[in-house]
PDB file of C-alpha atoms in Angstrom:
ATOM      1  CA  MET A  14       0.000   0.000   0.000  1.00 44.00           C
ATOM      2  CA  ILE A  15       1.232   3.486  -0.898  1.00 41.00           C
ATOM      3  CA  SER A  16      -0.354   6.526   0.717  1.00 44.00           C
ATOM      4  CA  LYS A  17       0.477  10.210   0.262  1.00 42.00           C
ATOM      5  CA  THR A  18      -1.419  12.945   2.088  1.00 43.00           C
ATOM      6  CA  ALA A  19      -1.537  16.722   1.810  1.00 40.00           C
ATOM      7  CA  ASN A  20       1.410  17.233   4.152  1.00 54.00           C
ATOM      8  CA  LYS A  21       3.509  14.975   1.898  1.00 74.00           C
ATOM      9  CA  ALA A  22       3.310  11.999   4.220  1.00 84.00           C
ATOM     10  CA  ILE A  23       4.582   8.741   2.779  1.00 86.00           C
ATOM     11  CA  ILE A  24       3.354   5.389   4.059  1.00 89.00           C
ATOM     12  CA  LEU A  25       4.703   2.294   2.311  1.00 90.00           C
ATOM     13  CA  VAL A  26       3.444  -1.050   3.612  1.00 90.00           C
ATOM     14  CA  GLY A  27       4.398  -4.243   1.798  1.00 89.00           C
ATOM     15  CA  GLU A  28       2.185  -7.283   1.362  1.00 90.00           C
ATOM     16  CA  ASP A  29       4.272  -9.295   3.825  1.00 90.00           C
ATOM     17  CA  CYS A  30       3.617  -6.847   6.672  1.00 93.00           C
ATOM     18  CA  GLN A  31       0.961  -7.576   9.268  1.00 93.00           C
ATOM     19  CA  GLU A  32      -0.531  -4.988  11.618  1.00 94.00           C
ATOM     20  CA  TRP A  33      -3.035  -5.175  14.459  1.00 94.00           C
ATOM     21  CA  ILE A  34      -4.450  -1.694  15.018  1.00 94.00           C
ATOM     22  CA  CYS A  35      -6.640  -0.365  17.832  1.00 92.00           C
ATOM     23  CA  CYS A  36      -8.297   3.059  17.534  1.00 92.00           C
ATOM     24  CA  ASP A  37     -10.247   5.279  19.893  1.00 89.00           C
ATOM     25  CA  SER A  38     -13.283   5.394  17.585  1.00 88.00           C
ATOM     26  CA  LEU A  39     -13.791   1.661  18.203  1.00 88.00           C
ATOM     27  CA  LEU A  40     -12.405   1.657  21.739  1.00 86.00           C
ATOM     28  CA  PRO A  41     -13.500   4.872  23.510  1.00 87.00           C
ATOM     29  CA  ALA A  42     -11.517   3.741  26.546  1.00 87.00           C
ATOM     30  CA  LEU A  43      -8.346   4.532  24.580  1.00 89.00           C
ATOM     31  CA  ALA A  44      -9.305   8.204  24.305  1.00 89.00           C
ATOM     32  CA  GLN A  45      -9.927   8.269  28.051  1.00 89.00           C
ATOM     33  CA  GLN A  46      -6.264   7.364  28.480  1.00 90.00           C
ATOM     34  CA  GLY A  47      -5.142  10.027  25.987  1.00 90.00           C
ATOM     35  CA  ILE A  48      -4.451   7.502  23.222  1.00 91.00           C
ATOM     36  CA  TRP A  49      -5.553   7.934  19.596  1.00 93.00           C
ATOM     37  CA  LEU A  50      -4.136   4.772  18.007  1.00 94.00           C
ATOM     38  CA  ALA A  51      -2.146   1.810  19.290  1.00 94.00           C
ATOM     39  CA  GLY A  52      -0.929  -1.298  17.569  1.00 94.00           C
ATOM     40  CA  TYR A  53       1.509  -4.114  17.056  1.00 96.00           C
ATOM     41  CA  SER A  54       3.213  -4.730  13.696  1.00 95.00           C
ATOM     42  CA  GLU A  55       5.310  -7.471  12.137  1.00 96.00           C
ATOM     43  CA  LEU A  56       7.190  -5.729   9.337  1.00 95.00           C
ATOM     44  CA  GLN A  57       9.107  -7.352   6.523  1.00 92.00           C
ATOM     45  CA  HIS A  58      10.515  -6.539   3.049  1.00 90.00           C
ATOM     46  CA  LEU A  59       8.794  -3.163   2.535  1.00 90.00           C
ATOM     47  CA  TYR A  60       7.865  -0.677   5.228  1.00 92.00           C
ATOM     48  CA  GLN A  61       8.510   3.050   5.391  1.00 91.00           C
ATOM     49  CA  ILE A  62       6.804   5.831   7.331  1.00 92.00           C
ATOM     50  CA  HIS A  63       7.496   9.538   6.695  1.00 92.00           C
ATOM     51  CA  ARG A  64       4.995  12.015   8.114  1.00 91.00           C
ATOM     52  CA  VAL A  65       4.313  14.794  10.604  1.00 91.00           C
ATOM     53  CA  LEU A  66       1.441  14.393  13.070  1.00 88.00           C
ATOM     54  CA  PRO A  67       0.485  17.741  14.659  1.00 89.00           C
ATOM     55  CA  GLY A  68      -0.966  17.251  18.129  1.00 91.00           C
ATOM     56  CA  ILE A  69       0.174  13.611  18.329  1.00 92.00           C
ATOM     57  CA  ASP A  70       3.128  12.149  20.274  1.00 92.00           C
ATOM     58  CA  THR A  71       4.540   8.819  19.069  1.00 93.00           C
ATOM     59  CA  LEU A  72       6.076   5.996  21.114  1.00 93.00           C
ATOM     60  CA  LEU A  73       7.828   3.143  19.260  1.00 94.00           C
ATOM     61  CA  VAL A  74       8.989   0.017  21.111  1.00 93.00           C
ATOM     62  CA  THR A  75      10.918  -2.788  19.397  1.00 93.00           C
ATOM     63  CA  VAL A  76      10.066  -6.334  20.512  1.00 92.00           C
ATOM     64  CA  SER A  77      12.467  -8.164  18.186  1.00 91.00           C
ATOM     65  CA  GLY A  78      14.188  -7.793  14.840  1.00 91.00           C
ATOM     66  CA  GLN A  79      15.572  -4.423  13.870  1.00 89.00           C
ATOM     67  CA  GLY A  80      14.668  -1.185  12.147  1.00 92.00           C
ATOM     68  CA  MET A  81      15.831   2.397  12.175  1.00 91.00           C
ATOM     69  CA  VAL A  82      14.208   5.624  13.315  1.00 92.00           C
ATOM     70  CA  LYS A  83      15.232   9.169  12.486  1.00 90.00           C
ATOM     71  CA  LEU A  84      15.784  11.317  15.566  1.00 83.00           C
ATOM     72  CA  ALA A  85      16.228  14.967  14.573  1.00 77.00           C
ATOM     73  CA  ASP A  86      19.245  14.889  12.227  1.00 75.00           C
ATOM     74  CA  HIS A  87      20.482  11.318  12.635  1.00 78.00           C
ATOM     75  CA  TRP A  88      19.251   7.748  12.184  1.00 84.00           C
ATOM     76  CA  GLN A  89      19.196   5.453  15.197  1.00 82.00           C
ATOM     77  CA  MET A  90      19.142   1.669  14.935  1.00 84.00           C
ATOM     78  CA  GLN A  91      16.432  -0.115  16.919  1.00 88.00           C
ATOM     79  CA  HIS A  92      16.889  -3.558  18.439  1.00 85.00           C
ATOM     80  CA  ALA A  93      14.929  -5.664  20.917  1.00 84.00           C
ATOM     81  CA  GLY A  94      13.961  -3.576  23.943  1.00 83.00           C
ATOM     82  CA  ASP A  95      14.768  -0.193  22.383  1.00 85.00           C
ATOM     83  CA  TRP A  96      12.168   2.581  22.473  1.00 88.00           C
ATOM     84  CA  VAL A  97      11.957   6.093  21.053  1.00 89.00           C
ATOM     85  CA  TRP A  98       9.647   9.020  21.781  1.00 89.00           C
ATOM     86  CA  LEU A  99       8.829  11.363  18.889  1.00 91.00           C
ATOM     87  CA  PRO A 100       7.101  14.551  20.084  1.00 89.00           C
ATOM     88  CA  SER A 101       4.130  16.237  18.467  1.00 90.00           C
ATOM     89  CA  GLY A 102       4.932  18.185  15.307  1.00 88.00           C
ATOM     90  CA  SER A 103       8.253  16.439  14.699  1.00 89.00           C
ATOM     91  CA  LEU A 104       9.032  14.312  11.675  1.00 89.00           C
ATOM     92  CA  VAL A 105       8.001  10.712  12.291  1.00 92.00           C
ATOM     93  CA  GLN A 106      10.274   8.671  10.043  1.00 93.00           C
ATOM     94  CA  TYR A 107      11.127   4.998  10.463  1.00 94.00           C
ATOM     95  CA  GLN A 108      11.759   2.022   8.229  1.00 93.00           C
ATOM     96  CA  LEU A 109      13.261  -1.447   7.968  1.00 91.00           C
ATOM     97  CA  THR A 110      17.028  -1.684   8.252  1.00 85.00           C
ATOM     98  CA  ASP A 111      17.321  -4.668   5.939  1.00 82.00           C
ATOM     99  CA  PRO A 112      14.398  -5.319   3.551  1.00 80.00           C
ATOM    100  CA  ASP A 113      15.726  -8.799   2.715  1.00 81.00           C
ATOM    101  CA  THR A 114      15.987 -10.182   6.224  1.00 79.00           C
ATOM    102  CA  THR A 115      13.886 -13.223   7.048  1.00 83.00           C
ATOM    103  CA  THR A 116      13.354 -11.909  10.577  1.00 88.00           C
ATOM    104  CA  PRO A 117      10.484  -9.404  10.799  1.00 93.00           C
ATOM    105  CA  TRP A 118      10.757  -6.200  12.789  1.00 95.00           C
ATOM    106  CA  GLN A 119       8.245  -6.682  15.608  1.00 96.00           C
ATOM    107  CA  LEU A 120       7.174  -3.207  16.643  1.00 96.00           C
ATOM    108  CA  CYS A 121       4.704  -1.824  19.168  1.00 95.00           C
ATOM    109  CA  TRP A 122       3.535   1.725  18.591  1.00 95.00           C
ATOM    110  CA  ILE A 123       1.248   4.077  20.518  1.00 94.00           C
ATOM    111  CA  LEU A 124       0.048   7.489  19.320  1.00 94.00           C
ATOM    112  CA  PHE A 125      -0.905   9.828  22.171  1.00 93.00           C
ATOM    113  CA  TYR A 126      -2.880  13.038  22.073  1.00 92.00           C
ATOM    114  CA  SER A 127      -0.200  15.577  22.964  1.00 88.00           C
ATOM    115  CA  THR A 128      -0.441  17.204  26.387  1.00 77.00           C
ATOM    116  CA  LYS A 129       2.407  19.637  25.658  1.00 64.00           C
ATOM    117  CA  THR A 130       4.065  18.575  28.908  1.00 61.00           C
ATOM    118  CA  PRO A 131       7.592  20.104  28.773  1.00 60.00           C
ATOM    119  CA  ALA A 132       9.280  16.759  29.469  1.00 58.00           C
ATOM    120  CA  LEU A 133       7.476  15.228  26.479  1.00 66.00           C
ATOM    121  CA  THR A 134       8.294  17.874  23.866  1.00 71.00           C
ATOM    122  CA  ARG A 135      11.732  16.542  22.897  1.00 76.00           C
ATOM    123  CA  TYR A 136      13.107  13.413  21.269  1.00 80.00           C
ATOM    124  CA  GLN A 137      13.888  10.661  23.755  1.00 81.00           C
ATOM    125  CA  SER A 138      15.173   7.101  23.518  1.00 79.00           C
ATOM    126  CA  GLY A 139      16.016   4.302  25.879  1.00 77.00           C
ATOM    127  CA  ALA A 140      15.806   0.605  26.628  1.00 76.00           C
ATOM    128  CA  THR A 141      13.158  -1.395  28.471  1.00 80.00           C
ATOM    129  CA  ASP A 142      12.385  -4.941  29.568  1.00 76.00           C
ATOM    130  CA  GLN A 143       8.633  -4.356  29.092  1.00 83.00           C
ATOM    131  CA  ALA A 144       8.500  -4.789  25.286  1.00 87.00           C
ATOM    132  CA  LEU A 145       7.111  -8.344  25.221  1.00 88.00           C
ATOM    133  CA  GLN A 146       4.515  -7.511  27.864  1.00 88.00           C
ATOM    134  CA  LEU A 147       3.438  -4.509  25.798  1.00 91.00           C
ATOM    135  CA  LYS A 148       3.085  -6.698  22.692  1.00 92.00           C
ATOM    136  CA  LEU A 149       0.875  -9.215  24.514  1.00 91.00           C
ATOM    137  CA  LEU A 150      -1.295  -6.435  25.939  1.00 90.00           C
ATOM    138  CA  LEU A 151      -1.809  -4.863  22.502  1.00 92.00           C
ATOM    139  CA  GLN A 152      -2.729  -8.223  20.984  1.00 91.00           C
ATOM    140  CA  PHE A 153      -5.269  -8.783  23.758  1.00 89.00           C
ATOM    141  CA  LEU A 154      -6.646  -5.268  23.310  1.00 90.00           C
ATOM    142  CA  TYR A 155      -7.055  -5.875  19.570  1.00 91.00           C
ATOM    143  CA  ASN A 156      -9.135  -8.977  20.317  1.00 88.00           C
ATOM    144  CA  GLU A 157     -11.205  -6.963  22.786  1.00 85.00           C
ATOM    145  CA  GLN A 158     -11.862  -4.412  20.048  1.00 86.00           C
ATOM    146  CA  GLN A 159     -13.627  -7.122  18.049  1.00 83.00           C
ATOM    147  CA  ASN A 160     -16.046  -7.758  20.930  1.00 78.00           C
ATOM    148  CA  PRO A 161     -18.617  -4.942  21.317  1.00 67.00           C
ATOM    149  CA  LYS A 162     -19.685  -6.300  24.726  1.00 68.00           C
ATOM    150  CA  ALA A 163     -16.227  -6.106  26.273  1.00 62.00           C
ATOM    151  CA  ASP A 164     -16.583  -2.540  27.558  1.00 68.00           C
ATOM    152  CA  GLN A 165     -15.443  -3.185  31.114  1.00 67.00           C
ATOM    153  CA  SER A 166     -12.499  -5.413  30.234  1.00 73.00           C
ATOM    154  CA  SER A 167     -11.367  -3.062  27.451  1.00 76.00           C
ATOM    155  CA  THR A 168     -11.465  -0.129  29.876  1.00 81.00           C
ATOM    156  CA  LEU A 169      -9.229  -1.996  32.305  1.00 81.00           C
ATOM    157  CA  CYS A 170      -6.983  -3.050  29.441  1.00 82.00           C
ATOM    158  CA  CYS A 171      -6.595   0.536  28.207  1.00 85.00           C
ATOM    159  CA  GLN A 172      -5.775   1.679  31.719  1.00 85.00           C
ATOM    160  CA  GLN A 173      -3.118  -1.016  31.901  1.00 84.00           C
ATOM    161  CA  LEU A 174      -1.781   0.090  28.508  1.00 86.00           C
ATOM    162  CA  ARG A 175      -1.315   3.632  29.775  1.00 84.00           C
ATOM    163  CA  ILE A 176       0.443   2.393  32.905  1.00 85.00           C
ATOM    164  CA  LEU A 177       2.691   0.085  30.912  1.00 83.00           C
ATOM    165  CA  THR A 178       3.720   2.776  28.426  1.00 83.00           C
ATOM    166  CA  GLN A 179       4.654   5.000  31.358  1.00 80.00           C
ATOM    167  CA  ARG A 180       6.826   2.195  32.705  1.00 74.00           C
ATOM    168  CA  VAL A 181       8.480   1.807  29.313  1.00 74.00           C
ATOM    169  CA  ARG A 182       9.445   5.462  29.245  1.00 70.00           C
ATOM    170  CA  GLN A 183      10.842   5.322  32.747  1.00 64.00           C
ATOM    171  CA  HIS A 184      14.411   4.293  32.095  1.00 51.00           C
ATOM    172  CA  THR A 185      14.757   0.749  33.373  1.00 47.00           C
ATOM    173  CA  MET A 186      18.422   1.328  32.720  1.00 50.00           C
ATOM    174  CA  VAL A 187      20.038   3.678  35.220  1.00 58.00           C
ATOM    175  CA  ALA A 188      19.937   7.278  34.004  1.00 65.00           C
ATOM    176  CA  PRO A 189      23.723   7.833  33.740  1.00 74.00           C
ATOM    177  CA  LEU A 190      24.083   4.866  31.395  1.00 81.00           C
ATOM    178  CA  GLU A 191      21.213   5.977  29.183  1.00 77.00           C
ATOM    179  CA  GLN A 192      22.626   9.505  28.992  1.00 76.00           C
ATOM    180  CA  LEU A 193      26.004   8.040  28.065  1.00 86.00           C
ATOM    181  CA  ARG A 194      24.437   5.840  25.378  1.00 86.00           C
ATOM    182  CA  GLN A 195      22.789   8.855  23.765  1.00 81.00           C
ATOM    183  CA  ARG A 196      26.086  10.776  23.804  1.00 86.00           C
ATOM    184  CA  LEU A 197      27.895   7.852  22.232  1.00 92.00           C
ATOM    185  CA  VAL A 198      25.423   7.290  19.380  1.00 87.00           C
ATOM    186  CA  THR A 199      25.594  10.968  18.425  1.00 86.00           C
ATOM    187  CA  SER A 200      29.413  11.129  18.481  1.00 91.00           C
ATOM    188  CA  LEU A 201      30.665   7.748  17.317  1.00 94.00           C
ATOM    189  CA  ASP A 202      33.461   9.419  15.353  1.00 93.00           C
ATOM    190  CA  LYS A 203      35.040  10.622  18.591  1.00 93.00           C
ATOM    191  CA  ALA A 204      38.015   8.645  19.917  1.00 93.00           C
ATOM    192  CA  TRP A 205      36.333   7.791  23.215  1.00 95.00           C
ATOM    193  CA  THR A 206      38.419   6.420  26.066  1.00 95.00           C
ATOM    194  CA  VAL A 207      36.908   4.553  29.002  1.00 95.00           C
ATOM    195  CA  ALA A 208      37.983   7.422  31.244  1.00 94.00           C
ATOM    196  CA  GLU A 209      36.091   9.921  29.058  1.00 94.00           C
ATOM    197  CA  MET A 210      33.034   7.669  28.987  1.00 93.00           C
ATOM    198  CA  ALA A 211      33.067   7.392  32.774  1.00 90.00           C
ATOM    199  CA  GLU A 212      33.470  11.145  33.160  1.00 86.00           C
ATOM    200  CA  SER A 213      30.580  11.764  30.747  1.00 84.00           C
ATOM    201  CA  ALA A 214      28.345   9.494  32.854  1.00 80.00           C
ATOM    202  CA  PHE A 215      29.588  11.042  36.136  1.00 73.00           C
ATOM    203  CA  LEU A 216      30.865   7.651  37.251  1.00 79.00           C
ATOM    204  CA  SER A 217      34.204   6.187  38.200  1.00 83.00           C
ATOM    205  CA  GLU A 218      35.746   3.791  35.695  1.00 90.00           C
ATOM    206  CA  ARG A 219      35.072   0.911  38.080  1.00 88.00           C
ATOM    207  CA  GLN A 220      31.408   1.917  38.462  1.00 84.00           C
ATOM    208  CA  LEU A 221      31.023   2.271  34.697  1.00 89.00           C
ATOM    209  CA  HIS A 222      32.548  -1.154  34.071  1.00 90.00           C
ATOM    210  CA  ARG A 223      30.255  -2.789  36.638  1.00 85.00           C
ATOM    211  CA  LEU A 224      27.089  -1.088  35.350  1.00 84.00           C
ATOM    212  CA  CYS A 225      27.899  -1.852  31.704  1.00 88.00           C
ATOM    213  CA  LEU A 226      28.309  -5.542  32.494  1.00 86.00           C
ATOM    214  CA  GLN A 227      25.127  -5.497  34.572  1.00 77.00           C
ATOM    215  CA  HIS A 228      22.864  -3.689  32.074  1.00 78.00           C
ATOM    216  CA  TRP A 229      24.521  -4.231  28.683  1.00 82.00           C
ATOM    217  CA  GLY A 230      26.320  -7.515  29.310  1.00 84.00           C
ATOM    218  CA  GLN A 231      29.520  -6.035  27.859  1.00 88.00           C
ATOM    219  CA  THR A 232      32.480  -3.925  28.864  1.00 94.00           C
ATOM    220  CA  PRO A 233      32.334  -0.210  27.978  1.00 95.00           C
ATOM    221  CA  LYS A 234      34.811  -0.631  25.089  1.00 95.00           C
ATOM    222  CA  HIS A 235      32.979  -3.622  23.627  1.00 94.00           C
ATOM    223  CA  TYR A 236      29.624  -1.860  23.844  1.00 94.00           C
ATOM    224  CA  LEU A 237      31.039   1.219  22.107  1.00 96.00           C
ATOM    225  CA  GLN A 238      32.412  -0.995  19.342  1.00 95.00           C
ATOM    226  CA  LEU A 239      28.997  -2.671  18.957  1.00 93.00           C
ATOM    227  CA  LEU A 240      27.317   0.737  18.548  1.00 93.00           C
ATOM    228  CA  ARG A 241      29.898   1.676  15.926  1.00 95.00           C
ATOM    229  CA  LEU A 242      29.408  -1.536  13.965  1.00 94.00           C
ATOM    230  CA  ARG A 243      25.616  -1.251  14.049  1.00 90.00           C
ATOM    231  CA  HIS A 244      25.802   2.312  12.759  1.00 92.00           C
ATOM    232  CA  ALA A 245      28.301   1.285  10.094  1.00 93.00           C
ATOM    233  CA  ALA A 246      25.940  -1.462   8.928  1.00 90.00           C
ATOM    234  CA  MET A 247      23.125   1.077   8.667  1.00 88.00           C
ATOM    235  CA  LEU A 248      25.312   3.470   6.636  1.00 91.00           C
ATOM    236  CA  LEU A 249      26.382   0.660   4.317  1.00 90.00           C
ATOM    237  CA  THR A 250      22.776  -0.245   3.528  1.00 85.00           C
ATOM    238  CA  SER A 251      21.332   3.263   3.257  1.00 82.00           C
ATOM    239  CA  THR A 252      24.058   5.561   1.863  1.00 86.00           C
ATOM    240  CA  SER A 253      26.644   5.665  -0.919  1.00 86.00           C
ATOM    241  CA  LEU A 254      29.466   6.705   1.421  1.00 92.00           C
ATOM    242  CA  SER A 255      32.778   4.997   0.762  1.00 94.00           C
ATOM    243  CA  ILE A 256      34.160   2.383   3.165  1.00 94.00           C
ATOM    244  CA  LYS A 257      36.807   4.897   4.213  1.00 95.00           C
ATOM    245  CA  GLN A 258      34.190   7.568   4.962  1.00 95.00           C
ATOM    246  CA  ILE A 259      32.053   5.134   6.953  1.00 96.00           C
ATOM    247  CA  ALA A 260      35.089   3.981   8.913  1.00 96.00           C
ATOM    248  CA  HIS A 261      35.887   7.598   9.775  1.00 96.00           C
ATOM    249  CA  GLN A 262      32.296   8.441  10.762  1.00 94.00           C
ATOM    250  CA  THR A 263      32.127   5.458  13.084  1.00 95.00           C
ATOM    251  CA  GLY A 264      35.384   6.111  14.898  1.00 95.00           C
ATOM    252  CA  PHE A 265      37.801   3.827  13.038  1.00 95.00           C
ATOM    253  CA  SER A 266      40.914   5.741  11.996  1.00 90.00           C
ATOM    254  CA  ASN A 267      42.077   2.862   9.785  1.00 92.00           C
ATOM    255  CA  PRO A 268      39.637   1.519   7.148  1.00 94.00           C
ATOM    256  CA  TYR A 269      41.530  -1.802   7.013  1.00 95.00           C
ATOM    257  CA  HIS A 270      41.082  -2.279  10.748  1.00 95.00           C
ATOM    258  CA  PHE A 271      37.408  -1.352  10.334  1.00 96.00           C
ATOM    259  CA  SER A 272      36.969  -3.974   7.610  1.00 96.00           C
ATOM    260  CA  THR A 273      38.602  -6.639   9.779  1.00 96.00           C
ATOM    261  CA  VAL A 274      36.435  -5.855  12.815  1.00 96.00           C
ATOM    262  CA  PHE A 275      33.279  -5.596  10.689  1.00 96.00           C
ATOM    263  CA  LYS A 276      33.935  -8.976   9.043  1.00 95.00           C
ATOM    264  CA  ALA A 277      34.558 -10.620  12.410  1.00 95.00           C
ATOM    265  CA  HIS A 278      31.192  -9.360  13.682  1.00 93.00           C
ATOM    266  CA  TYR A 279      28.956  -9.753  10.607  1.00 91.00           C
ATOM    267  CA  GLN A 280      30.804 -12.674   8.958  1.00 92.00           C
ATOM    268  CA  GLN A 281      31.129 -10.565   5.786  1.00 91.00           C
ATOM    269  CA  PRO A 282      33.475  -7.754   4.712  1.00 94.00           C
ATOM    270  CA  PRO A 283      31.790  -4.328   4.404  1.00 94.00           C
ATOM    271  CA  GLY A 284      31.826  -4.345   0.591  1.00 91.00           C
ATOM    272  CA  LEU A 285      30.046  -7.680   0.303  1.00 91.00           C
ATOM    273  CA  TYR A 286      27.601  -6.728   3.059  1.00 90.00           C
ATOM    274  CA  ARG A 287      26.661  -3.601   1.106  1.00 89.00           C
ATOM    275  CA  LEU A 288      26.405  -5.517  -2.165  1.00 86.00           C
ATOM    276  CA  GLN A 289      23.862  -7.893  -0.635  1.00 83.00           C
ATOM    277  CA  LYS A 290      21.899  -5.396   1.466  1.00 74.00           C
ATOM    278  CA  HIS A 291      21.855  -1.996  -0.266  1.00 65.00           C
ATOM    279  CA  PRO A 292      18.768  -1.567  -2.536  1.00 59.00           C
ATOM    280  CA  LEU A 293      20.804   0.241  -5.223  1.00 61.00           C
ATOM    281  CA  PHE A 294      23.307  -2.587  -5.560  1.00 52.00           C
ATOM    282  CA  ILE A 295      20.593  -5.245  -5.349  1.00 47.00           C
ATOM    283  CA  ASP A 296      18.724  -3.600  -8.241  1.00 47.00           C
ATOM    284  CA  GLU A 297      21.889  -3.437 -10.331  1.00 44.00           C
ATOM    285  CA  THR A 298      22.626  -7.107  -9.664  1.00 42.00           C
ATOM    286  CA  GLN A 299      19.106  -8.154 -10.612  1.00 44.00           C
ATOM    287  CA  SER A 300      19.169  -6.064 -13.799  1.00 45.00           C
ATOM    288  CA  ASP A 301      22.320  -7.860 -14.898  1.00 43.00           C
TER     289      ASP A 301
END
């Protein structure tokens, strides 16, 4: 499906995508909780959203798979447990990272009527352990929507949805780590040291090491490298930047070292990864 509206919104939904959508016109209890639309999607092969929703705040929560969301002037990869908050009036733009993957991007999304609360008028992102619970609740709510006699249970379900989305947006990860993560993803080209990372998070190096292992399951240096490789993979599949440019933008001073590290992680060198994943190169290969 291709949809374009007056404000130049673009909505591309492929035939392999499945979506379960709840709306306040069918479930008035949603509106009582300040929610316009809510849903759960399994996205594969073709999916792209590009629109502005005045008066509507957007919460996206990834259950599994991966996609990417544009936050202000940069793209941010989304993996299991990641969430982003897109405030009213901002560009809502997200899409699949790899259209050819056999693993769908499982995504929960909730569109709120904006309250203009100062804390909710800026881009936010974080990680949560509530994603699967949110998916199950949305699936149950969708089934309730099909039952016109389920007024009481749907009201309770919508109340629970509001509570759960508030929990999602409360950083289950300690605040210093989340603040550090956001600084890292916006400055991956910087030659970060562990000491600088600890200072940025207002932690000692020992505290940072302990918290990273506890919440990320990796040391600070390994987590930083993972962020760099994920961003590099996104640039390879969505831009025409050279390998050298991508290496530089993701904090690798030596493109040969970048290629070695990338191949060790993705089991493919950057050039081959791009050849198999980038739509431009795929089209050229198919035309041959």
